[in-house]
mmCIF file of C-alpha atoms in Angstrom:
data_model
loop_
_atom_site.group_PDB
_atom_site.id
_atom_site.type_symbol
_atom_site.label_atom_id
_atom_site.label_comp_id
_atom_site.label_asym_id
_atom_site.label_seq_id
_atom_site.Cartn_x
_atom_site.Cartn_y
_atom_site.Cartn_z
ATOM 1 C CA MET A 1 98.050 228.297 140.034
ATOM 2 C CA ASN A 2 95.138 226.357 141.817
ATOM 3 C CA LEU A 3 94.514 229.262 144.117
ATOM 4 C CA SER A 4 93.220 231.608 141.411
ATOM 5 C CA PRO A 5 90.378 229.400 140.360
ATOM 6 C CA ARG A 6 89.420 228.839 143.992
ATOM 7 C CA ILE A 7 89.433 232.608 144.648
ATOM 8 C CA THR A 8 87.337 233.209 141.584
ATOM 9 C CA ARG A 9 84.877 230.474 142.756
ATOM 10 C CA THR A 10 84.592 231.918 146.230
ATOM 11 C CA ARG A 11 84.096 235.320 144.878
ATOM 12 C CA THR A 12 81.400 233.983 142.484
ATOM 13 C CA THR A 13 79.759 232.185 145.290
ATOM 14 C CA ARG A 14 79.839 235.123 147.530
ATOM 15 C CA THR A 15 78.335 237.382 144.801
ATOM 16 C CA VAL A 16 75.670 234.776 144.069
ATOM 17 C CA VAL A 17 74.763 234.418 147.695
ATOM 18 C CA ALA A 18 74.696 238.234 148.109
ATOM 19 C CA LEU A 19 72.495 238.674 145.001
ATOM 20 C CA LEU A 20 70.132 235.937 146.114
ATOM 21 C CA SER A 21 69.821 237.441 149.569
ATOM 22 C CA LEU A 22 69.286 240.896 148.156
ATOM 23 C CA ALA A 23 66.592 239.402 145.750
ATOM 24 C CA ALA A 24 64.848 237.640 148.673
ATOM 25 C CA LEU A 25 64.872 240.844 150.800
ATOM 26 C CA THR A 26 63.504 242.871 147.868
ATOM 27 C CA ALA A 27 60.825 240.365 147.181
ATOM 28 C CA CYS A 28 59.873 240.231 150.846
ATOM 29 C CA GLY A 29 59.776 243.955 151.012
ATOM 30 C CA ASP A 30 57.812 244.349 147.785
ATOM 31 C CA GLN A 31 55.289 241.633 148.844
ATOM 32 C CA SER A 32 54.567 243.158 152.379
ATOM 33 C CA ALA A 33 54.438 246.634 150.870
ATOM 34 C CA ASP A 34 52.126 245.699 147.925
ATOM 35 C CA GLU A 35 49.761 243.256 149.874
ATOM 36 C CA ALA A 36 47.773 245.841 151.780
ATOM 37 C CA PRO A 37 47.508 248.517 149.127
ATOM 38 C CA ALA A 38 46.791 246.075 146.483
ATOM 39 C CA GLY A 39 43.548 245.061 148.232
ATOM 40 C CA ALA A 40 42.611 248.743 148.897
ATOM 41 C CA VAL A 41 43.349 249.613 145.377
ATOM 42 C CA ALA A 42 41.393 246.772 143.962
ATOM 43 C CA LYS A 43 38.410 247.689 146.235
ATOM 44 C CA ALA A 44 38.664 251.393 145.267
ATOM 45 C CA ASN A 45 39.031 250.657 141.574
ATOM 46 C CA ALA A 46 36.187 248.123 141.569
ATOM 47 C CA PRO A 47 33.507 248.972 139.037
ATOM 48 C CA ALA A 48 30.507 250.784 140.478
ATOM 49 C CA PRO A 49 27.361 248.574 140.723
ATOM 50 C CA THR A 50 25.178 249.369 137.666
ATOM 51 C CA THR A 51 21.732 248.345 136.321
ATOM 52 C CA THR A 52 19.494 249.553 133.579
ATOM 53 C CA PHE A 53 15.823 249.419 132.625
ATOM 54 C CA THR A 54 13.631 250.974 129.879
ATOM 55 C CA GLU A 55 10.159 251.930 130.467
ATOM 56 C CA ASN A 56 7.604 254.268 128.631
ATOM 57 C CA GLY A 57 10.190 255.831 126.278
ATOM 58 C CA VAL A 58 13.024 256.333 128.704
ATOM 59 C CA THR A 59 16.181 254.255 129.508
ATOM 60 C CA VAL A 60 17.356 254.671 133.077
ATOM 61 C CA THR A 61 20.897 253.731 134.058
ATOM 62 C CA LEU A 62 21.313 253.481 137.839
ATOM 63 C CA SER A 63 24.711 253.224 139.707
ATOM 64 C CA VAL A 64 26.257 253.544 143.020
ATOM 65 C CA ALA A 65 29.661 255.225 143.239
ATOM 66 C CA ASP A 66 32.199 256.327 145.800
ATOM 67 C CA TRP A 67 30.933 253.784 148.362
ATOM 68 C CA GLN A 68 32.935 254.226 151.551
ATOM 69 C CA ALA A 69 32.015 253.896 155.365
ATOM 70 C CA SER A 70 28.350 252.918 154.370
ATOM 71 C CA LYS A 71 27.979 256.240 152.327
ATOM 72 C CA GLY A 72 27.897 256.838 148.561
ATOM 73 C CA THR A 73 26.330 258.576 145.644
ATOM 74 C CA LEU A 74 23.395 257.156 143.705
ATOM 75 C CA THR A 75 23.444 258.236 140.093
ATOM 76 C CA ALA A 76 20.461 258.041 137.732
ATOM 77 C CA VAL A 77 20.755 258.768 134.076
ATOM 78 C CA PHE A 78 17.397 259.195 132.325
ATOM 79 C CA THR A 79 17.604 259.032 128.551
ATOM 80 C CA PRO A 80 14.628 259.527 126.372
ATOM 81 C CA GLU A 81 14.699 256.881 123.490
ATOM 82 C CA LYS A 82 13.731 259.406 120.827
ATOM 83 C CA LYS A 83 15.177 262.718 119.858
ATOM 84 C CA GLY A 84 13.352 265.918 120.731
ATOM 85 C CA PHE A 85 12.040 264.600 124.082
ATOM 86 C CA HIS A 86 12.728 266.309 127.504
ATOM 87 C CA LEU A 87 12.216 265.392 131.037
ATOM 88 C CA TYR A 88 10.521 267.500 133.696
ATOM 89 C CA SER A 89 12.556 269.131 136.540
ATOM 90 C CA THR A 90 13.138 267.368 139.982
ATOM 91 C CA GLU A 91 11.453 270.535 141.448
ATOM 92 C CA LEU A 92 8.023 269.966 139.663
ATOM 93 C CA PRO A 93 5.244 269.066 142.181
ATOM 94 C CA SER A 94 4.626 265.377 142.355
ATOM 95 C CA THR A 95 1.177 265.722 140.671
ATOM 96 C CA GLY A 96 2.742 268.152 137.967
ATOM 97 C CA VAL A 97 1.317 271.570 137.190
ATOM 98 C CA GLU A 98 -2.417 271.638 136.846
ATOM 99 C CA GLY A 99 -2.137 267.923 136.539
ATOM 100 C CA VAL A 100 0.322 268.050 133.638
ATOM 101 C CA GLY A 101 3.897 266.481 133.801
ATOM 102 C CA ARG A 102 5.632 264.573 136.619
ATOM 103 C CA PRO A 103 8.914 265.318 138.274
ATOM 104 C CA THR A 104 12.164 263.401 137.610
ATOM 105 C CA ALA A 105 12.367 261.698 140.902
ATOM 106 C CA VAL A 106 14.675 259.370 142.811
ATOM 107 C CA ASP A 107 14.099 258.089 146.345
ATOM 108 C CA VAL A 108 15.135 255.148 148.477
ATOM 109 C CA THR A 109 13.552 252.923 151.072
ATOM 110 C CA GLY A 110 14.715 249.935 153.214
ATOM 111 C CA VAL A 111 18.302 250.154 154.839
ATOM 112 C CA LEU A 112 19.213 252.907 152.306
ATOM 113 C CA LYS A 113 18.461 256.460 153.420
ATOM 114 C CA THR A 114 18.950 259.779 151.615
ATOM 115 C CA ASP A 115 21.898 261.772 152.903
ATOM 116 C CA GLY A 116 21.237 265.012 150.955
ATOM 117 C CA LYS A 117 19.159 266.416 148.144
ATOM 118 C CA LEU A 118 18.605 265.068 144.610
ATOM 119 C CA THR A 119 20.387 267.291 142.051
ATOM 120 C CA ALA A 120 20.356 267.265 138.331
ATOM 121 C CA ALA A 121 23.352 268.201 136.079
ATOM 122 C CA ALA A 122 21.087 270.174 133.678
ATOM 123 C CA ASP A 123 19.714 273.637 133.555
ATOM 124 C CA VAL A 124 15.985 274.039 134.056
ATOM 125 C CA ARG A 125 14.111 276.074 131.385
ATOM 126 C CA SER A 126 10.509 277.024 131.352
ATOM 127 C CA ILE A 127 8.157 276.142 128.556
ATOM 128 C CA ASN A 128 4.439 276.940 127.944
ATOM 129 C CA VAL A 129 2.123 273.983 127.397
ATOM 130 C CA PRO A 130 -1.297 274.646 125.737
ATOM 131 C CA GLY A 131 -4.035 274.521 128.265
ATOM 132 C CA VAL A 132 -1.729 275.159 131.312
ATOM 133 C CA ASP A 133 -1.569 278.635 132.619
ATOM 134 C CA ALA A 134 1.870 278.357 134.564
ATOM 135 C CA PRO A 135 5.140 277.811 132.905
ATOM 136 C CA MET A 136 6.420 274.216 132.993
ATOM 137 C CA PRO A 137 9.981 273.663 134.450
ATOM 138 C CA VAL A 138 11.965 271.167 132.095
ATOM 139 C CA TYR A 139 15.406 270.100 131.205
ATOM 140 C CA PRO A 140 16.712 270.545 127.718
ATOM 141 C CA ASP A 141 15.997 267.623 125.198
ATOM 142 C CA GLY A 142 18.036 264.563 125.789
ATOM 143 C CA PRO A 143 19.588 262.673 128.686
ATOM 144 C CA VAL A 144 19.636 264.086 132.344
ATOM 145 C CA THR A 145 21.989 262.852 135.021
ATOM 146 C CA THR A 146 20.681 263.031 138.617
ATOM 147 C CA THR A 147 22.730 262.320 141.736
ATOM 148 C CA LEU A 148 21.494 261.476 145.238
ATOM 149 C CA PRO A 149 23.884 261.182 148.352
ATOM 150 C CA VAL A 150 22.855 258.039 150.240
ATOM 151 C CA ARG A 151 23.854 256.029 153.361
ATOM 152 C CA ALA A 152 23.118 252.622 154.747
ATOM 153 C CA ASP A 153 21.711 252.061 158.183
ATOM 154 C CA GLY A 154 23.167 248.531 158.036
ATOM 155 C CA ASN A 155 23.180 245.491 155.931
ATOM 156 C CA GLY A 156 19.917 244.312 154.295
ATOM 157 C CA ASP A 157 17.549 245.172 151.493
ATOM 158 C CA ALA A 158 16.906 248.534 149.954
ATOM 159 C CA THR A 159 14.732 249.810 147.042
ATOM 160 C CA VAL A 160 15.329 252.694 144.755
ATOM 161 C CA LEU A 161 12.051 254.327 143.529
ATOM 162 C CA LEU A 162 12.338 256.182 140.232
ATOM 163 C CA GLY A 163 9.688 258.466 138.561
ATOM 164 C CA TYR A 164 9.705 260.596 135.300
ATOM 165 C CA ALA A 165 7.794 261.581 132.357
ATOM 166 C CA SER A 166 9.089 262.577 128.937
ATOM 167 C CA CYS A 167 7.455 264.890 126.480
ATOM 168 C CA SER A 168 8.096 266.388 122.989
ATOM 169 C CA ALA A 169 6.743 269.624 121.652
ATOM 170 C CA LYS A 170 5.749 267.790 118.392
ATOM 171 C CA GLU A 171 4.947 264.262 119.530
ATOM 172 C CA GLY A 172 3.297 264.854 122.953
ATOM 173 C CA CYS A 173 4.059 262.926 126.122
ATOM 174 C CA THR A 174 4.862 259.303 127.152
ATOM 175 C CA ILE A 175 2.818 257.754 130.009
ATOM 176 C CA PRO A 176 4.425 258.849 133.293
ATOM 177 C CA VAL A 177 6.349 256.359 135.397
ATOM 178 C CA ALA A 178 5.911 256.559 139.191
ATOM 179 C CA ASP A 179 7.922 254.677 141.806
ATOM 180 C CA HIS A 180 9.541 252.197 139.553
ATOM 181 C CA PRO A 181 11.340 249.847 142.042
ATOM 182 C CA VAL A 182 15.031 248.721 141.614
ATOM 183 C CA HIS A 183 16.135 246.444 144.461
ATOM 184 C CA LEU A 184 19.507 246.535 146.041
ATOM 185 C CA ARG A 185 21.289 244.389 148.605
ATOM 186 C CA LEU A 186 23.761 245.940 151.057
ATOM 187 C CA THR A 187 26.426 243.900 152.611
ATOM 188 C CA ASP A 188 29.884 244.514 154.290
ATOM 189 C CA ASP A 189 31.307 244.583 150.743
ATOM 190 C CA GLY A 190 28.957 247.387 149.630
ATOM 191 C CA PRO A 191 25.794 247.636 147.556
ATOM 192 C CA THR A 192 24.759 245.330 144.645
ATOM 193 C CA PHE A 193 21.709 245.434 142.494
ATOM 194 C CA ASP A 194 19.234 242.510 142.528
ATOM 195 C CA THR A 195 19.467 241.016 139.073
ATOM 196 C CA HIS A 196 16.121 239.083 139.421
#
């Protein structure tokens, strides 16, 4: 009669020990399996560094995405503050056409270098401007997103230089912006914008 409770206790003890061992092994396995990818996933899912400024009727939002092995994509979104305003094409000459207009421009200096051509996610259309013989290449009214592939030559300081002009057929043009500087710091952890 005393044998049955002892057998039950022994089986219960063995079951508990087996379950604890299994739990410990599973926890160890999960921990080692999750540790390396968790860091990689956290880094990969980290928000892209972003900064914004507004000057002469346009808000510019600048970010660096897909940063890996000292390379990434610099994105600049140019948003006119008022409806009915457009920006000029990136292909417009730096002094405009017959002195009118300024190109939408993004360039880099310092340890950050261009690694491809500046492109815009908008179709170019031509408009006629009074007093200008040649047609003007512009984007449709509203925001324009540009992208520039970049690479770092090492850690240190870099500057993004932005230029643009916005115009409206009814209200005229804002004062052009040339080489507006935005400062970056590049480290082993990637780029960050200078908040000062």
